[in-house]
GROMACS .gro file of C-alpha atoms in nm:
model
  406
    1MET     CA    1   1.996  -4.049  -3.662
    2GLY     CA    2   2.161  -4.390  -3.719
    3VAL     CA    3   2.206  -4.430  -3.341
    4ILE     CA    4   1.842  -4.358  -3.273
    5LEU     CA    5   1.734  -4.622  -3.534
    6LYS     CA    6   1.955  -4.875  -3.384
    7GLN     CA    7   1.817  -4.802  -3.029
    8LYS     CA    8   1.465  -4.851  -3.172
    9LYS     CA    9   1.567  -5.178  -3.329
   10ARG     CA   10   1.689  -5.297  -2.993
   11ILE     CA   11   1.389  -5.164  -2.796
   12PHE     CA   12   1.120  -5.287  -3.024
   13PRO     CA   13   1.177  -5.664  -2.984
   14VAL     CA   14   1.193  -5.619  -2.607
   15VAL     CA   15   0.859  -5.440  -2.605
   16ILE     CA   16   0.701  -5.719  -2.824
   17ILE     CA   17   0.836  -6.000  -2.604
   18THR     CA   18   0.727  -5.817  -2.288
   19ILE     CA   19   0.378  -5.764  -2.419
   20ALA     CA   20   0.347  -6.130  -2.518
   21ALA     CA   21   0.478  -6.247  -2.175
   22CYS     CA   22   0.228  -6.020  -2.007
   23GLY     CA   23  -0.054  -6.154  -2.221
   24LEU     CA   24   0.035  -6.509  -2.127
   25PHE     CA   25   0.070  -6.437  -1.749
   26ALA     CA   26  -0.237  -6.217  -1.736
   27VAL     CA   27  -0.467  -6.467  -1.911
   28ASN     CA   28  -0.331  -6.748  -1.683
   29SER     CA   29  -0.365  -6.546  -1.364
   30GLY     CA   30  -0.708  -6.420  -1.466
   31ILE     CA   31  -0.838  -6.774  -1.500
   32ARG     CA   32  -0.657  -6.926  -1.204
   33SER     CA   33  -0.747  -6.659  -0.949
   34ASN     CA   34  -1.125  -6.675  -1.025
   35TYR     CA   35  -1.217  -7.038  -0.968
   36GLY     CA   36  -1.418  -6.920  -0.670
   37ILE     CA   37  -1.659  -6.721  -0.889
   38MET     CA   38  -1.730  -7.044  -1.096
   39ILE     CA   39  -1.811  -7.267  -0.789
   40ASN     CA   40  -2.190  -7.226  -0.791
   41ALA     CA   41  -2.211  -7.270  -1.164
   42ILE     CA   42  -1.993  -7.595  -1.145
   43ILE     CA   43  -2.211  -7.731  -0.863
   44GLU     CA   44  -2.532  -7.667  -1.058
   45ASN     CA   45  -2.383  -7.809  -1.379
   46SER     CA   46  -2.222  -8.118  -1.227
   47GLY     CA   47  -2.473  -8.202  -0.941
   48VAL     CA   48  -2.197  -8.244  -0.682
   49SER     CA   49  -2.190  -8.077  -0.336
   50TYR     CA   50  -2.005  -7.758  -0.236
   51SER     CA   51  -1.769  -7.952  -0.026
   52THR     CA   52  -1.676  -8.174  -0.324
   53VAL     CA   53  -1.597  -7.880  -0.546
   54SER     CA   54  -1.397  -7.726  -0.263
   55PHE     CA   55  -1.192  -8.051  -0.241
   56VAL     CA   56  -1.140  -8.047  -0.620
   57LEU     CA   57  -1.020  -7.687  -0.598
   58ALA     CA   58  -0.781  -7.772  -0.313
   59ILE     CA   59  -0.632  -8.044  -0.540
   60ALA     CA   60  -0.612  -7.781  -0.813
   61GLN     CA   61  -0.401  -7.552  -0.584
   62LEU     CA   62  -0.181  -7.841  -0.486
   63MET     CA   63  -0.133  -7.948  -0.843
   64TYR     CA   64  -0.045  -7.588  -0.946
   65GLY     CA   65   0.225  -7.575  -0.684
   66ILE     CA   66   0.365  -7.923  -0.775
   67MET     CA   67   0.357  -7.884  -1.153
   68SER     CA   68   0.537  -7.546  -1.160
   69PRO     CA   69   0.883  -7.709  -1.070
   70VAL     CA   70   0.790  -8.021  -1.271
   71PHE     CA   71   0.748  -7.821  -1.584
   72GLY     CA   72   1.060  -7.630  -1.489
   73ILE     CA   73   1.245  -7.960  -1.509
   74ILE     CA   74   1.091  -8.033  -1.842
   75SER     CA   75   1.198  -7.696  -1.963
   76ILE     CA   76   1.559  -7.785  -1.910
   77LYS     CA   77   1.526  -8.097  -2.123
   78LYS     CA   78   1.317  -7.932  -2.394
   79SER     CA   79   1.266  -7.553  -2.360
   80SER     CA   80   1.051  -7.298  -2.175
   81ALA     CA   81   0.883  -7.215  -2.506
   82PHE     CA   82   0.785  -7.581  -2.551
   83VAL     CA   83   0.649  -7.601  -2.202
   84ILE     CA   84   0.445  -7.278  -2.254
   85ARG     CA   85   0.275  -7.427  -2.557
   86CYS     CA   86   0.195  -7.753  -2.376
   87GLY     CA   87   0.046  -7.541  -2.091
   88ILE     CA   88  -0.179  -7.346  -2.324
   89ILE     CA   89  -0.315  -7.673  -2.473
   90LEU     CA   90  -0.377  -7.816  -2.125
   91ILE     CA   91  -0.554  -7.499  -2.015
   92VAL     CA   92  -0.791  -7.517  -2.320
   93ILE     CA   93  -0.857  -7.881  -2.269
   94GLY     CA   94  -0.933  -7.829  -1.898
   95LEU     CA   95  -1.158  -7.533  -1.966
   96LEU     CA   96  -1.360  -7.713  -2.236
   97GLY     CA   97  -1.380  -8.033  -2.031
   98VAL     CA   98  -1.526  -7.881  -1.707
   99PRO     CA   99  -1.884  -7.839  -1.849
  100PHE     CA  100  -1.890  -8.205  -1.934
  101ALA     CA  101  -1.775  -8.315  -1.592
  102LYS     CA  102  -2.074  -8.473  -1.413
  103SER     CA  103  -1.892  -8.663  -1.136
  104ILE     CA  104  -1.614  -8.594  -0.883
  105TRP     CA  105  -1.365  -8.795  -1.089
  106MET     CA  106  -1.432  -8.596  -1.406
  107LEU     CA  107  -1.407  -8.277  -1.217
  108ILE     CA  108  -1.070  -8.399  -1.069
  109LEU     CA  109  -0.944  -8.469  -1.417
  110PHE     CA  110  -1.036  -8.148  -1.584
  111LEU     CA  111  -1.065  -7.890  -1.295
  112GLY     CA  112  -0.816  -8.054  -1.051
  113ILE     CA  113  -0.538  -8.181  -1.270
  114LEU     CA  114  -0.542  -8.062  -1.644
  115LEU     CA  115  -0.642  -7.700  -1.588
  116PRO     CA  116  -0.404  -7.625  -1.294
  117SER     CA  117  -0.126  -7.825  -1.465
  118GLY     CA  118  -0.162  -7.602  -1.759
  119SER     CA  119  -0.145  -7.298  -1.524
  120GLY     CA  120   0.173  -7.440  -1.378
  121ALA     CA  121   0.331  -7.446  -1.721
  122LEU     CA  122   0.255  -7.082  -1.761
  123SER     CA  123   0.387  -6.987  -1.419
  124PHE     CA  124   0.609  -6.676  -1.368
  125GLY     CA  125   0.931  -6.879  -1.359
  126ILE     CA  126   0.861  -7.055  -1.688
  127ILE     CA  127   0.761  -6.739  -1.876
  128MET     CA  128   1.067  -6.548  -1.735
  129GLY     CA  129   1.288  -6.846  -1.827
  130ALA     CA  130   1.163  -6.819  -2.193
  131ILE     CA  131   1.223  -6.448  -2.231
  132THR     CA  132   1.524  -6.368  -2.000
  133PRO     CA  133   1.783  -6.500  -2.257
  134LYS     CA  134   1.640  -6.236  -2.503
  135LEU     CA  135   1.692  -5.959  -2.249
  136THR     CA  136   1.999  -5.775  -2.111
  137ASP     CA  137   2.084  -5.806  -1.747
  138LYS     CA  138   2.001  -5.432  -1.702
  139ILE     CA  139   1.651  -5.446  -1.850
  140ALA     CA  140   1.546  -5.800  -1.722
  141PRO     CA  141   1.441  -5.678  -1.369
  142THR     CA  142   1.219  -5.408  -1.509
  143VAL     CA  143   1.058  -5.653  -1.748
  144SER     CA  144   1.016  -5.893  -1.457
  145GLY     CA  145   0.827  -5.635  -1.259
  146ILE     CA  146   0.604  -5.551  -1.555
  147VAL     CA  147   0.521  -5.913  -1.614
  148THR     CA  148   0.443  -5.962  -1.248
  149ALA     CA  149   0.208  -5.660  -1.254
  150SER     CA  150   0.020  -5.803  -1.545
  151SER     CA  151  -0.128  -6.077  -1.308
  152GLY     CA  152  -0.322  -5.808  -1.133
  153ILE     CA  153  -0.452  -5.668  -1.467
  154GLY     CA  154  -0.573  -6.015  -1.566
  155SER     CA  155  -0.745  -6.080  -1.236
  156THR     CA  156  -0.910  -5.742  -1.243
  157ILE     CA  157  -1.044  -5.787  -1.593
  158PHE     CA  158  -1.144  -6.153  -1.566
  159SER     CA  159  -1.336  -6.118  -1.243
  160PRO     CA  160  -1.628  -5.912  -1.370
  161LEU     CA  161  -1.613  -6.073  -1.712
  162ILE     CA  162  -1.646  -6.425  -1.576
  163GLN     CA  163  -1.929  -6.325  -1.351
  164SER     CA  164  -2.125  -6.150  -1.637
  165LEU     CA  165  -2.057  -6.448  -1.873
  166LEU     CA  166  -2.193  -6.703  -1.619
  167ILE     CA  167  -2.511  -6.500  -1.593
  168VAL     CA  168  -2.554  -6.455  -1.973
  169SER     CA  169  -2.418  -6.781  -2.124
  170GLY     CA  170  -2.383  -7.025  -1.837
  171LEU     CA  171  -2.090  -7.240  -1.761
  172MET     CA  172  -2.049  -7.386  -2.113
  173GLY     CA  173  -2.048  -7.046  -2.274
  174THR     CA  174  -1.810  -6.908  -2.017
  175MET     CA  175  -1.557  -7.185  -2.063
  176ILE     CA  176  -1.568  -7.164  -2.448
  177PHE     CA  177  -1.515  -6.791  -2.427
  178LEU     CA  178  -1.211  -6.826  -2.178
  179SER     CA  179  -1.054  -7.072  -2.406
  180VAL     CA  180  -1.047  -6.817  -2.690
  181PRO     CA  181  -0.772  -6.586  -2.541
  182ALA     CA  182  -0.569  -6.902  -2.458
  183LEU     CA  183  -0.594  -7.027  -2.819
  184ILE     CA  184  -0.504  -6.691  -2.958
  185LEU     CA  185  -0.187  -6.687  -2.740
  186LEU     CA  186  -0.069  -7.022  -2.879
  187PRO     CA  187   0.035  -6.894  -3.232
  188ILE     CA  188   0.162  -6.573  -3.067
  189SER     CA  189   0.380  -6.776  -2.831
  190ILE     CA  190   0.519  -6.982  -3.130
  191TRP     CA  191   0.610  -6.665  -3.316
  192ILE     CA  192   0.750  -6.467  -3.017
  193PHE     CA  193   0.959  -6.744  -2.885
  194TYR     CA  194   1.085  -6.862  -3.227
  195ASP     CA  195   1.475  -6.853  -3.205
  196LYS     CA  196   1.648  -6.742  -3.527
  197ASN     CA  197   1.970  -6.872  -3.388
  198LYS     CA  198   1.831  -7.215  -3.349
  199PRO     CA  199   2.153  -7.406  -3.438
  200LEU     CA  200   2.353  -7.226  -3.185
  201ARG     CA  201   2.073  -7.254  -2.910
  202HIS     CA  202   2.066  -7.634  -3.006
  203GLN     CA  203   2.435  -7.660  -2.916
  204GLU     CA  204   2.376  -7.474  -2.594
  205LYS     CA  205   2.087  -7.691  -2.503
  206LYS     CA  206   2.303  -8.007  -2.560
  207LEU     CA  207   2.558  -7.870  -2.317
  208GLU     CA  208   2.286  -7.799  -2.061
  209GLU     CA  209   2.150  -8.153  -2.098
  210LYS     CA  210   2.478  -8.294  -1.987
  211VAL     CA  211   2.395  -8.158  -1.644
  212SER     CA  212   2.120  -8.377  -1.492
  213VAL     CA  213   1.829  -8.228  -1.297
  214LEU     CA  214   1.961  -8.393  -0.983
  215VAL     CA  215   2.283  -8.204  -1.025
  216VAL     CA  216   2.096  -7.876  -1.078
  217PHE     CA  217   1.906  -7.926  -0.751
  218LYS     CA  218   2.222  -8.048  -0.575
  219GLU     CA  219   2.408  -7.732  -0.667
  220ALA     CA  220   2.102  -7.521  -0.570
  221PHE     CA  221   2.060  -7.688  -0.224
  222HIS     CA  222   2.439  -7.627  -0.166
  223SER     CA  223   2.393  -7.268  -0.256
  224ARG     CA  224   2.350  -7.039   0.045
  225THR     CA  225   2.195  -6.778  -0.171
  226TYR     CA  226   1.927  -7.004  -0.317
  227LEU     CA  227   1.836  -7.149   0.031
  228LEU     CA  228   1.801  -6.811   0.185
  229VAL     CA  229   1.584  -6.665  -0.101
  230THR     CA  230   1.365  -6.974  -0.100
  231ILE     CA  231   1.314  -6.990   0.266
  232ALA     CA  232   1.221  -6.612   0.258
  233PHE     CA  233   0.977  -6.693  -0.017
  234PHE     CA  234   0.795  -6.919   0.212
  235THR     CA  235   0.711  -6.607   0.423
  236CYS     CA  236   0.573  -6.435   0.107
  237GLY     CA  237   0.319  -6.709   0.056
  238PHE     CA  238   0.225  -6.714   0.426
  239ASN     CA  239   0.181  -6.336   0.436
  240MET     CA  240  -0.021  -6.299   0.117
  241THR     CA  241  -0.260  -6.579   0.204
  242ILE     CA  242  -0.353  -6.411   0.525
  243ILE     CA  243  -0.443  -6.104   0.326
  244GLU     CA  244  -0.640  -6.299   0.060
  245THR     CA  245  -0.814  -6.545   0.295
  246HIS     CA  246  -0.861  -6.372   0.632
  247LEU     CA  247  -0.827  -5.992   0.598
  248TYR     CA  248  -1.165  -5.937   0.435
  249SER     CA  249  -1.339  -6.120   0.730
  250GLN     CA  250  -1.127  -5.923   0.978
  251ILE     CA  251  -1.225  -5.586   0.820
  252VAL     CA  252  -1.590  -5.677   0.832
  253SER     CA  253  -1.563  -5.794   1.201
  254CYS     CA  254  -1.436  -5.447   1.281
  255GLY     CA  255  -1.774  -5.294   1.187
  256ILE     CA  256  -1.673  -5.182   0.841
  257SER     CA  257  -1.931  -5.269   0.575
  258LYS     CA  258  -1.891  -5.545   0.323
  259SER     CA  259  -1.915  -5.311   0.025
  260THR     CA  260  -1.644  -5.081   0.174
  261ALA     CA  261  -1.427  -5.392   0.240
  262ALA     CA  262  -1.464  -5.504  -0.119
  263TYR     CA  263  -1.375  -5.153  -0.243
  264ALA     CA  264  -1.071  -5.170  -0.016
  265PHE     CA  265  -0.964  -5.492  -0.183
  266SER     CA  266  -0.988  -5.336  -0.525
  267ILE     CA  267  -0.739  -5.081  -0.402
  268TYR     CA  268  -0.517  -5.387  -0.290
  269GLY     CA  269  -0.520  -5.512  -0.646
  270ILE     CA  270  -0.407  -5.186  -0.792
  271ALA     CA  271  -0.138  -5.153  -0.528
  272THR     CA  272   0.005  -5.495  -0.618
  273MET     CA  273   0.049  -5.390  -0.974
  274VAL     CA  274   0.213  -5.053  -0.884
  275GLY     CA  275   0.433  -5.234  -0.634
  276ALA     CA  276   0.547  -5.497  -0.873
  277LEU     CA  277   0.639  -5.233  -1.136
  278LEU     CA  278   0.823  -5.020  -0.879
  279SER     CA  279   1.009  -5.326  -0.757
  280GLY     CA  280   1.124  -5.406  -1.106
  281VAL     CA  281   1.257  -5.067  -1.155
  282LEU     CA  282   1.443  -5.055  -0.814
  283CYS     CA  283   1.600  -5.402  -0.883
  284SER     CA  284   1.757  -5.253  -1.196
  285LYS     CA  285   1.918  -4.974  -0.997
  286LEU     CA  286   1.988  -5.114  -0.642
  287GLN     CA  287   2.115  -5.441  -0.493
  288MET     CA  288   1.826  -5.694  -0.532
  289LYS     CA  289   1.882  -5.852  -0.197
  290ASN     CA  290   1.845  -5.505  -0.023
  291VAL     CA  291   1.519  -5.446  -0.214
  292LEU     CA  292   1.385  -5.794  -0.108
  293SER     CA  293   1.495  -5.733   0.260
  294ALA     CA  294   1.323  -5.395   0.267
  295LEU     CA  295   1.004  -5.535   0.132
  296TYR     CA  296   0.983  -5.809   0.399
  297GLY     CA  297   1.079  -5.555   0.670
  298LEU     CA  298   0.801  -5.319   0.556
  299ARG     CA  299   0.554  -5.581   0.587
  300ALA     CA  300   0.650  -5.659   0.947
  301ILE     CA  301   0.637  -5.291   1.044
  302ALA     CA  302   0.303  -5.245   0.871
  303VAL     CA  303   0.148  -5.537   1.049
  304VAL     CA  304   0.261  -5.416   1.395
  305LEU     CA  305   0.126  -5.067   1.330
  306PHE     CA  306  -0.199  -5.213   1.202
  307LEU     CA  307  -0.248  -5.429   1.520
  308ILE     CA  308  -0.202  -5.126   1.757
  309ALA     CA  309  -0.400  -4.873   1.539
  310PRO     CA  310  -0.776  -4.819   1.559
  311LYS     CA  311  -0.951  -4.996   1.285
  312THR     CA  312  -1.093  -4.719   1.089
  313ILE     CA  313  -1.152  -4.697   0.712
  314LEU     CA  314  -0.830  -4.483   0.681
  315THR     CA  315  -0.612  -4.719   0.870
  316VAL     CA  316  -0.743  -5.018   0.679
  317CYS     CA  317  -0.690  -4.859   0.344
  318VAL     CA  318  -0.340  -4.755   0.435
  319PHE     CA  319  -0.262  -5.096   0.550
  320ILE     CA  320  -0.402  -5.261   0.244
  321ILE     CA  321  -0.212  -5.026   0.023
  322VAL     CA  322   0.122  -5.113   0.195
  323MET     CA  323   0.047  -5.485   0.182
  324GLY     CA  324  -0.036  -5.459  -0.188
  325MET     CA  325   0.276  -5.249  -0.261
  326THR     CA  326   0.491  -5.515  -0.093
  327GLY     CA  327   0.305  -5.817  -0.208
  328ASN     CA  328   0.386  -5.937  -0.564
  329SER     CA  329   0.675  -5.700  -0.556
  330THR     CA  330   0.896  -5.970  -0.397
  331VAL     CA  331   0.890  -6.174  -0.717
  332PRO     CA  332   1.113  -5.961  -0.938
  333PRO     CA  333   1.411  -5.957  -0.679
  334THR     CA  334   1.355  -6.326  -0.605
  335ALA     CA  335   1.361  -6.417  -0.978
  336GLY     CA  336   1.652  -6.182  -1.039
  337ILE     CA  337   1.863  -6.338  -0.763
  338VAL     CA  338   1.800  -6.683  -0.883
  339ASN     CA  339   1.875  -6.576  -1.240
  340LYS     CA  340   2.198  -6.413  -1.140
  341GLU     CA  341   2.308  -6.714  -0.945
  342PHE     CA  342   2.215  -7.000  -1.177
  343GLY     CA  343   2.144  -6.843  -1.526
  344SER     CA  344   1.827  -6.826  -1.729
  345VAL     CA  345   1.819  -7.188  -1.843
  346ARG     CA  346   1.785  -7.310  -1.488
  347LEU     CA  347   1.561  -7.026  -1.371
  348SER     CA  348   1.232  -7.201  -1.468
  349THR     CA  349   1.322  -7.509  -1.259
  350LEU     CA  350   1.458  -7.348  -0.955
  351LEU     CA  351   1.209  -7.066  -0.934
  352GLY     CA  352   0.940  -7.316  -0.982
  353PHE     CA  353   1.065  -7.505  -0.670
  354SER     CA  354   1.090  -7.176  -0.485
  355PHE     CA  355   0.730  -7.108  -0.574
  356PHE     CA  356   0.635  -7.457  -0.449
  357VAL     CA  357   0.776  -7.355  -0.111
  358HIS     CA  358   0.579  -7.035  -0.140
  359GLN     CA  359   0.269  -7.248  -0.181
  360ILE     CA  360   0.354  -7.448   0.123
  361GLY     CA  361   0.357  -7.119   0.314
  362SER     CA  362   0.014  -7.036   0.174
  363PHE     CA  363  -0.114  -7.377   0.281
  364PHE     CA  364   0.013  -7.337   0.643
  365SER     CA  365  -0.116  -6.975   0.656
  366SER     CA  366  -0.467  -7.076   0.543
  367TRP     CA  367  -0.476  -7.383   0.775
  368PHE     CA  368  -0.314  -7.221   1.090
  369GLY     CA  369  -0.514  -6.903   1.034
  370GLY     CA  370  -0.839  -7.085   1.045
  371ILE     CA  371  -0.738  -7.286   1.355
  372SER     CA  372  -0.600  -6.986   1.550
  373ILE     CA  373  -0.904  -6.770   1.468
  374LEU     CA  374  -1.143  -7.042   1.574
  375ALA     CA  375  -0.943  -7.108   1.906
  376THR     CA  376  -0.879  -6.737   2.004
  377LYS     CA  377  -1.178  -6.569   1.840
  378SER     CA  378  -0.914  -6.311   1.716
  379TYR     CA  379  -0.683  -6.243   1.429
  380THR     CA  380  -0.397  -6.126   1.642
  381LEU     CA  381  -0.212  -6.455   1.673
  382ILE     CA  382  -0.184  -6.522   1.303
  383TRP     CA  383  -0.067  -6.167   1.245
  384LEU     CA  384   0.199  -6.197   1.524
  385VAL     CA  385   0.332  -6.520   1.359
  386ASP     CA  386   0.345  -6.328   1.033
  387VAL     CA  387   0.548  -6.051   1.187
  388ILE     CA  388   0.805  -6.314   1.308
  389PHE     CA  389   0.826  -6.469   0.968
  390CYS     CA  390   0.857  -6.136   0.785
  391THR     CA  391   1.128  -6.023   1.024
  392ILE     CA  392   1.330  -6.345   0.977
  393ALA     CA  393   1.276  -6.313   0.587
  394ALA     CA  394   1.412  -5.959   0.592
  395ILE     CA  395   1.721  -6.071   0.790
  396LEU     CA  396   1.777  -6.378   0.555
  397SER     CA  397   1.733  -6.166   0.247
  398PHE     CA  398   1.985  -5.912   0.371
  399MET     CA  399   2.230  -6.200   0.431
  400ILE     CA  400   2.223  -6.292   0.052
  401LYS     CA  401   2.555  -6.224  -0.113
  402ASP     CA  402   2.591  -5.908  -0.326
  403PHE     CA  403   2.573  -5.933  -0.705
  404HIS     CA  404   2.770  -5.685  -0.909
  405LYS     CA  405   2.540  -5.455  -1.104
  406GLN     CA  406   2.570  -5.490  -1.474
   0.00000   0.00000   0.00000
């Protein structure tokens, strides 16, 4: 009986921390992934053109990619918990400021800088950097998968919610409503990430501060493991942006109705959640580099089969499920490998930079995809490039050194 009580005491804090982390990541992802739904309302409210809002959103994507590693650096000097609280405040200010933005400069400030900067402070690397020290090495990969999966839940819930709110209460009411869950998460984050061993952690933090950020990056860039996992993560961004930017149009161009294509993408969202959870579990049982290599390899095989297969509803759905299952599922092994190599304190910074490289892959995928489709009138070229990148990523991931399972 005593053993059972001890196990419950150990499990309960992990469950609470995981729920809090999922709440933070889900709310952040739900807001960040649904800017597109707000475009028309922002245009009507601000009086600016569609191209102007698109430009502001492009700045927002860039700022999100840049601020993730920047806040990772700040987390070394302060803490991941401090960064998370700053991020929540920035998100709330950005949300509440958008309805008052009546010019491009005000939109850039609130929608292009403050809001995405806050999202960058609540990126996956920052959140995992805050909770990983409270987890054992055995449970951390599973929790990582659960937190990754929560992004899909947030996006799924927020999409119809934002759409309905815009109709009922307009942009102002929508932004006020969206700021509520963020504000609720602020006291929760203060409570969850409060450290009872603050004096000890203060000493540990002082030791970490003796190592400059430049030294951290110097060590990382001299690490074969970090370079391999980061280069491979570029491919993840490249691959996922093809799916999120170009696949819908390709499906429709094959004669499949828009409603069916939209339904297929709802399956994709569910598959990303399942894949992330499964990846987290596998990373706690298998070598993470083998899991990562297999995920990239499966993407390459799936794309080749999709290119040669007839484009029916069945083949499209199977392809989307495989792409979803192998999409966000690369995050848990990537985060796990970086954590094993450099420790949880440096995880926020180094995973943030890896994600920045991921965003560069996304940028090139979106840009090159548009150019190649316009030039060739076909989606084949962009997919063939993706196959090459996924194959290279699978090989590079397999070359990562083994870590002893704890």
